[in-house]
Tab-separated table of C-alpha atoms in Angstrom:
chain	number	residue	atom	x	y	z
A	1	MET	CA	-25.695	12.815	6.537
A	2	ALA	CA	-23.715	11.310	9.402
A	3	THR	CA	-24.526	12.512	12.879
A	4	SER	CA	-21.896	12.773	15.545
A	5	THR	CA	-20.816	14.256	18.835
A	6	PRO	CA	-18.126	16.920	18.373
A	7	VAL	CA	-14.588	16.088	19.502
A	8	SER	CA	-12.070	18.694	20.614
A	9	ILE	CA	-9.583	19.147	17.779
A	10	PRO	CA	-6.410	21.236	18.069
A	11	SER	CA	-5.434	23.770	15.405
A	12	LYS	CA	-1.835	22.544	15.088
A	13	MET	CA	-0.298	19.081	14.795
A	14	LYS	CA	2.969	17.217	14.405
A	15	ALA	CA	3.721	15.985	10.891
A	16	TRP	CA	6.584	14.819	8.674
A	17	VAL	CA	6.982	17.523	6.010
A	18	TYR	CA	9.253	18.055	3.014
A	19	GLY	CA	9.644	21.513	1.502
A	20	GLN	CA	11.881	20.487	-1.387
A	21	TYR	CA	12.541	17.323	-3.361
A	22	GLY	CA	15.237	14.838	-2.418
A	23	LYS	CA	15.978	11.761	-0.320
A	24	PRO	CA	13.938	11.296	2.882
A	25	GLU	CA	17.013	11.659	5.091
A	26	ASP	CA	17.846	14.976	3.403
A	27	VAL	CA	14.474	16.691	3.061
A	28	LEU	CA	11.981	15.173	5.518
A	29	ARG	CA	11.503	17.121	8.754
A	30	LEU	CA	9.322	16.527	11.818
A	31	GLU	CA	7.427	19.769	12.396
A	32	SER	CA	5.186	20.453	15.379
A	33	GLU	CA	3.238	23.534	14.254
A	34	VAL	CA	1.555	22.247	11.089
A	35	ASP	CA	-2.042	23.309	10.509
A	36	VAL	CA	-4.587	20.551	11.123
A	37	PRO	CA	-6.325	20.147	7.734
A	38	GLU	CA	-9.868	21.407	7.286
A	39	VAL	CA	-12.486	18.948	6.050
A	40	ASN	CA	-14.801	19.651	3.154
A	41	ASP	CA	-18.391	18.384	2.883
A	42	GLU	CA	-17.320	14.945	1.568
A	43	GLN	CA	-14.388	14.311	3.874
A	44	VAL	CA	-13.748	12.879	7.314
A	45	LEU	CA	-11.010	14.021	9.680
A	46	ILE	CA	-9.049	11.077	11.055
A	47	LYS	CA	-6.996	11.117	14.245
A	48	VAL	CA	-4.147	9.039	12.891
A	49	ALA	CA	-3.111	6.023	14.961
A	50	ALA	CA	-0.800	4.323	12.448
A	51	ALA	CA	0.575	4.762	8.937
A	52	SER	CA	2.726	2.694	6.604
A	53	LEU	CA	5.351	3.486	4.003
A	54	ASN	CA	5.313	2.702	0.283
A	55	PRO	CA	7.874	3.050	-2.524
A	56	VAL	CA	5.656	5.757	-4.043
A	57	ASP	CA	6.350	7.931	-0.977
A	58	ILE	CA	10.040	7.941	-1.879
A	59	LYS	CA	9.392	8.517	-5.592
A	60	MET	CA	7.125	11.494	-4.911
A	61	MET	CA	9.600	12.920	-2.396
A	62	ALA	CA	12.391	12.567	-4.964
A	63	GLY	CA	10.434	14.745	-7.403
A	64	LEU	CA	10.014	12.036	-10.035
A	65	PHE	CA	6.430	13.180	-10.660
A	66	LYS	CA	6.782	16.966	-10.338
A	67	ALA	CA	4.588	17.571	-13.368
A	68	THR	CA	1.518	16.036	-11.689
A	69	ASP	CA	2.420	16.537	-8.028
A	70	SER	CA	0.826	18.998	-5.621
A	71	PRO	CA	3.081	21.932	-4.742
A	72	VAL	CA	5.439	21.541	-1.790
A	73	PRO	CA	5.568	21.799	1.207
A	74	THR	CA	3.958	18.382	1.527
A	75	VAL	CA	3.042	16.180	4.454
A	76	ALA	CA	4.214	12.703	3.378
A	77	GLY	CA	2.277	9.448	3.552
A	78	TYR	CA	-0.468	7.453	1.808
A	79	ASP	CA	-1.699	4.702	4.132
A	80	VAL	CA	-3.634	5.523	7.288
A	81	ALA	CA	-5.520	3.853	10.124
A	82	GLY	CA	-7.216	5.768	12.895
A	83	VAL	CA	-10.408	7.154	14.396
A	84	VAL	CA	-12.878	9.569	12.796
A	85	VAL	CA	-13.068	12.780	14.838
A	86	LYS	CA	-15.069	14.985	12.434
A	87	VAL	CA	-17.343	14.390	9.436
A	88	GLY	CA	-18.341	16.635	6.546
A	89	SER	CA	-21.985	17.570	5.997
A	90	LYS	CA	-22.436	15.175	3.032
A	91	VAL	CA	-20.716	12.155	4.608
A	92	LYS	CA	-23.157	9.248	4.873
A	93	GLU	CA	-21.224	6.140	5.918
A	94	PHE	CA	-19.112	7.255	8.864
A	95	ASN	CA	-19.576	8.762	12.289
A	96	VAL	CA	-17.278	10.244	14.893
A	97	GLY	CA	-15.644	7.377	16.766
A	98	ASP	CA	-15.516	4.965	13.821
A	99	GLU	CA	-12.223	3.113	13.373
A	100	VAL	CA	-11.238	3.370	9.708
A	101	TYR	CA	-8.379	2.763	7.299
A	102	GLY	CA	-7.488	3.602	3.723
A	103	ASP	CA	-5.089	5.027	1.149
A	104	ILE	CA	-5.870	8.709	1.460
A	105	HIS	CA	-4.789	9.723	-2.076
A	106	GLU	CA	-7.351	8.662	-4.665
A	107	HIS	CA	-4.785	9.005	-7.468
A	108	ALA	CA	-1.285	8.151	-6.294
A	109	LEU	CA	0.634	10.211	-8.842
A	110	ASN	CA	-1.894	12.739	-10.115
A	111	ASN	CA	-2.412	15.770	-7.865
A	112	PRO	CA	-2.269	13.957	-4.508
A	113	LYS	CA	-3.189	15.887	-1.374
A	114	GLY	CA	-0.628	18.199	0.140
A	115	SER	CA	-1.366	16.767	3.571
A	116	GLY	CA	-0.632	13.038	3.900
A	117	SER	CA	-0.884	10.368	6.578
A	118	LEU	CA	2.431	10.846	8.395
A	119	SER	CA	0.757	13.291	10.727
A	120	GLU	CA	-1.493	13.415	13.765
A	121	TYR	CA	-4.587	14.228	11.676
A	122	ALA	CA	-5.591	13.556	8.053
A	123	ALA	CA	-8.564	14.876	6.049
A	124	VAL	CA	-9.774	12.126	3.739
A	125	GLU	CA	-12.569	11.650	1.183
A	126	GLU	CA	-15.257	9.299	2.432
A	127	LYS	CA	-14.994	7.146	-0.705
A	128	VAL	CA	-11.360	6.092	-0.136
A	129	VAL	CA	-11.708	4.758	3.421
A	130	ALA	CA	-13.498	1.808	5.003
A	131	LEU	CA	-14.302	0.525	8.461
A	132	LYS	CA	-11.305	-1.265	9.955
A	133	PRO	CA	-11.753	-5.033	10.282
A	134	LYS	CA	-12.263	-5.753	13.970
A	135	ASN	CA	-9.579	-8.445	14.074
A	136	LEU	CA	-6.822	-6.045	12.950
A	137	SER	CA	-4.810	-3.695	15.126
A	138	PHE	CA	-4.304	-0.152	13.844
A	139	ALA	CA	-0.728	-1.053	12.847
A	140	GLU	CA	-1.910	-4.107	10.902
A	141	ALA	CA	-4.693	-2.148	9.208
A	142	ALA	CA	-2.355	0.670	8.191
A	143	SER	CA	-0.129	-1.824	6.379
A	144	LEU	CA	-2.814	-2.853	3.915
A	145	PRO	CA	-4.654	-0.196	1.860
A	146	LEU	CA	-2.346	0.901	-0.978
A	147	ALA	CA	-0.651	-2.507	-1.239
A	148	VAL	CA	-3.808	-4.625	-1.126
A	149	GLU	CA	-5.692	-2.346	-3.526
A	150	THR	CA	-2.720	-2.529	-5.909
A	151	ALA	CA	-2.525	-6.316	-5.587
A	152	TYR	CA	-6.266	-6.833	-6.095
A	153	GLY	CA	-6.622	-4.266	-8.863
A	154	GLY	CA	-3.688	-5.677	-10.824
A	155	LEU	CA	-5.113	-9.198	-10.654
A	156	GLU	CA	-8.493	-7.934	-11.834
A	157	ARG	CA	-6.966	-5.921	-14.690
A	158	ALA	CA	-4.998	-8.993	-15.776
A	159	GLY	CA	-8.252	-10.954	-15.929
A	160	PHE	CA	-7.053	-13.468	-13.349
A	161	SER	CA	-9.665	-16.037	-12.355
A	162	ALA	CA	-10.210	-19.332	-10.534
A	163	GLY	CA	-8.261	-22.281	-11.882
A	164	GLN	CA	-5.507	-20.204	-13.474
A	165	SER	CA	-1.805	-20.221	-12.603
A	166	ILE	CA	0.300	-17.222	-11.580
A	167	LEU	CA	3.938	-16.299	-11.036
A	168	VAL	CA	4.554	-13.466	-8.552
A	169	LEU	CA	7.887	-11.669	-8.879
A	170	GLY	CA	8.861	-10.334	-5.454
A	171	GLY	CA	6.437	-12.421	-3.436
A	172	ALA	CA	7.710	-11.361	-0.006
A	173	GLY	CA	7.334	-7.610	-0.563
A	174	GLY	CA	4.518	-5.303	0.449
A	175	VAL	CA	2.412	-5.906	-2.669
A	176	GLY	CA	3.763	-9.315	-3.636
A	177	SER	CA	2.932	-10.933	-0.289
A	178	LEU	CA	-0.682	-9.884	-0.778
A	179	VAL	CA	-0.809	-10.976	-4.436
A	180	VAL	CA	0.224	-14.483	-3.337
A	181	GLN	CA	-2.533	-14.618	-0.714
A	182	LEU	CA	-5.207	-13.098	-2.936
A	183	ALA	CA	-4.404	-15.379	-5.853
A	184	LYS	CA	-4.550	-18.493	-3.688
A	185	HIS	CA	-7.247	-17.755	-1.128
A	186	VAL	CA	-9.543	-15.216	-2.818
A	187	PHE	CA	-9.279	-15.773	-6.596
A	188	GLY	CA	-8.811	-19.556	-6.377
A	189	ALA	CA	-5.565	-20.050	-8.313
A	190	SER	CA	-4.687	-23.555	-9.458
A	191	LYS	CA	-0.999	-22.861	-8.849
A	192	VAL	CA	0.896	-19.964	-7.280
A	193	ALA	CA	4.633	-19.617	-7.861
A	194	ALA	CA	6.590	-16.744	-6.329
A	195	THR	CA	10.171	-15.474	-6.171
A	196	SER	CA	12.172	-14.177	-3.228
A	197	CYS	CA	15.630	-14.465	-1.707
A	198	ALA	CA	16.519	-17.780	-0.075
A	199	GLY	CA	15.724	-16.564	3.438
A	200	LYS	CA	12.094	-15.831	2.595
A	201	LEU	CA	11.121	-18.995	0.716
A	202	GLU	CA	9.385	-20.493	3.753
A	203	LEU	CA	7.354	-17.302	4.191
A	204	LEU	CA	6.138	-17.635	0.600
A	205	LYS	CA	4.885	-21.140	1.342
A	206	THR	CA	3.038	-20.019	4.470
A	207	LEU	CA	1.346	-17.297	2.412
A	208	GLY	CA	0.059	-19.851	-0.092
A	209	ALA	CA	2.776	-20.317	-2.707
A	210	ASP	CA	2.914	-23.831	-4.179
A	211	LEU	CA	6.331	-23.155	-5.677
A	212	ALA	CA	8.856	-20.848	-3.959
A	213	ILE	CA	11.732	-19.800	-6.223
A	214	ASP	CA	15.105	-18.439	-5.072
A	215	TYR	CA	15.597	-15.677	-7.628
A	216	LYS	CA	19.363	-15.618	-7.095
A	217	ARG	CA	19.720	-19.325	-7.855
A	218	ASP	CA	17.008	-20.159	-10.369
A	219	LYS	CA	15.918	-18.402	-13.559
A	220	TYR	CA	12.140	-18.487	-13.460
A	221	GLU	CA	11.860	-17.740	-17.186
A	222	ASP	CA	13.634	-21.070	-17.862
A	223	LEU	CA	10.999	-23.140	-16.045
A	224	PRO	CA	9.390	-25.702	-18.377
A	225	GLU	CA	5.928	-24.584	-17.281
A	226	LYS	CA	4.472	-21.190	-18.191
A	227	PHE	CA	1.842	-19.197	-16.329
A	228	ASP	CA	-1.498	-17.612	-17.166
A	229	VAL	CA	-0.486	-14.416	-15.362
A	230	VAL	CA	2.833	-12.993	-14.216
A	231	TYR	CA	2.576	-10.248	-11.552
A	232	ASP	CA	5.777	-8.196	-11.494
A	233	THR	CA	6.481	-6.084	-8.404
A	234	VAL	CA	10.250	-5.732	-8.939
A	235	GLY	CA	10.665	-4.283	-12.452
A	236	GLU	CA	11.346	-7.454	-14.456
A	237	SER	CA	8.411	-7.444	-16.871
A	238	GLY	CA	10.703	-8.271	-19.800
A	239	ARG	CA	11.762	-11.526	-18.142
A	240	GLY	CA	8.152	-12.002	-17.059
A	241	ASN	CA	7.095	-11.991	-20.714
A	242	LYS	CA	9.211	-15.128	-21.190
A	243	ALA	CA	7.421	-16.910	-18.326
A	244	VAL	CA	3.826	-16.248	-19.405
A	245	LYS	CA	1.653	-18.507	-21.561
A	246	GLU	CA	0.679	-17.365	-25.039
A	247	GLY	CA	-2.376	-15.172	-24.609
A	248	GLY	CA	-1.560	-14.530	-20.944
A	249	SER	CA	-0.965	-11.257	-19.121
A	250	VAL	CA	2.052	-9.710	-17.408
A	251	VAL	CA	1.079	-6.951	-15.002
A	252	THR	CA	3.828	-4.719	-13.617
A	253	ILE	CA	3.567	-2.010	-10.990
A	254	VAL	CA	7.045	-0.658	-11.744
A	255	GLY	CA	6.820	2.188	-14.240
A	256	GLY	CA	9.493	4.517	-15.551
A	257	ARG	CA	11.024	1.993	-17.952
A	258	PRO	CA	10.008	0.493	-21.306
A	259	VAL	CA	7.271	-2.151	-21.037
A	260	ILE	CA	6.698	-4.499	-23.965
A	261	PRO	CA	3.360	-6.314	-24.495
A	262	PRO	CA	1.886	-8.529	-23.255
A	263	ALA	CA	3.203	-6.669	-20.199
A	264	PHE	CA	1.332	-3.563	-19.072
A	265	VAL	CA	1.701	-1.093	-16.196
A	266	PHE	CA	-1.011	-0.964	-13.541
A	267	ASP	CA	-1.590	2.234	-11.536
A	268	VAL	CA	-3.993	1.905	-8.639
A	269	THR	CA	-6.955	4.178	-7.907
A	270	SER	CA	-7.684	4.271	-4.206
A	271	THR	CA	-11.187	3.195	-3.225
A	272	GLY	CA	-12.788	1.960	-0.035
A	273	THR	CA	-14.873	-0.398	-2.174
A	274	VAL	CA	-11.966	-2.835	-2.538
A	275	LEU	CA	-11.334	-2.753	1.215
A	276	ASN	CA	-15.001	-3.517	1.847
A	277	THR	CA	-14.941	-6.337	-0.722
A	278	LEU	CA	-11.951	-7.930	1.006
A	279	LYS	CA	-13.152	-7.386	4.583
A	280	PRO	CA	-14.709	-10.886	4.934
A	281	PHE	CA	-11.464	-12.508	3.768
A	282	ILE	CA	-9.467	-10.420	6.246
A	283	GLU	CA	-11.831	-11.243	9.114
A	284	GLU	CA	-11.704	-14.953	8.196
A	285	GLU	CA	-7.882	-14.653	8.139
A	286	LYS	CA	-7.642	-15.843	4.549
A	287	LEU	CA	-5.851	-12.564	3.886
A	288	LYS	CA	-3.313	-11.459	6.501
A	289	PRO	CA	-1.142	-8.370	6.830
A	290	VAL	CA	2.575	-9.028	6.391
A	291	ILE	CA	4.553	-6.563	8.491
A	292	ASP	CA	8.323	-6.218	8.400
A	293	PRO	CA	10.024	-7.715	11.475
A	294	LYS	CA	11.663	-4.345	12.217
A	295	SER	CA	8.229	-2.729	12.466
A	296	PRO	CA	6.534	-0.933	13.973
A	297	PHE	CA	8.773	2.111	13.899
A	298	PRO	CA	7.772	4.876	16.334
A	299	PHE	CA	6.666	8.161	14.753
A	300	SER	CA	9.972	9.842	15.685
A	301	HIS	CA	11.891	7.124	13.769
A	302	THR	CA	10.122	7.632	10.428
A	303	ILE	CA	13.345	8.475	8.573
A	304	GLU	CA	14.881	5.232	9.874
A	305	ALA	CA	11.839	3.393	8.503
A	306	PHE	CA	12.322	5.040	5.091
A	307	SER	CA	16.001	4.035	5.129
A	308	HIS	CA	14.962	0.431	5.766
A	309	LEU	CA	12.441	0.576	2.909
A	310	GLN	CA	15.113	1.944	0.568
A	311	THR	CA	17.373	-1.086	1.142
A	312	GLY	CA	14.886	-3.219	-0.813
A	313	ARG	CA	15.459	-6.027	1.676
A	314	GLY	CA	12.319	-5.563	3.751
A	315	THR	CA	9.588	-8.130	4.201
A	316	GLY	CA	5.984	-6.984	3.781
A	317	LYS	CA	5.315	-3.444	4.964
A	318	ALA	CA	7.143	-0.924	7.162
A	319	VAL	CA	4.615	0.492	9.640
A	320	ILE	CA	4.737	3.688	11.731
A	321	TYR	CA	3.096	3.236	15.123
A	322	PRO	CA	2.174	4.744	17.479
A	323	ILE	CA	1.531	8.197	16.079
A	324	PRO	CA	1.140	10.644	18.984
């Protein structure tokens, strides 16, 4: 059991809430009298310093997963970074005052919490958070959890290993930018190719790509070489199948459309274990957050941040910081 000195916690908080399904600009509201969530025995209460946005936020808000969603009203948000202000009686790893980060929903699409990270406080299971690497700011830390766990988990599920080659579709996005780095600097890829628009090709190279492909100019499936793994973050697994070696794997994180083998859909399960595994690589700067140049967006500009995410032209992650 963690021991700690109590911190004064208010009963109400500010949070971005939606009470019906729709587009963020239509349904998301900043409310100031939302109940601060209670913690159970296995949870910590985090005073949120920063959060980041993910495409899944928009999909959940749109009602695309009503059948498995928690009932509205819902406080939006998955990724969090902040300070522990209260711990449950069975929490072992964390104490009040610890700086932590994580994706607060263990299962992104299946019965997520009703109270997310776009709020002043978040109640989170101990097992889905980790101590924040000391070299990261709260904004940088908040950009990582869901994206880096998705990137790492997809590579593992695809059986990617040292000496293999990989093609990353959408290499400058939130997940793709981390797949490129992980493949090169953590898994030990022999060759990393990645696609983006022309303006982001240099970024791909700085992240570790050996071959940066302008997707508007070049058809990657027509390359003479094929790859051991194709990691699709943009919804092109069918084309990805044409770029993979026989016996290789095509992992896609874009569901909701037909996927033909060898392609398969990967859905992440949030766990602090992955964050702990990657902590040395983050602290050695082999794995770096990629934050959109328009970020951070202040808490009051969250809808503007969602609008930017919806354009599909962002780089890395859109981060909300500071949160009051």
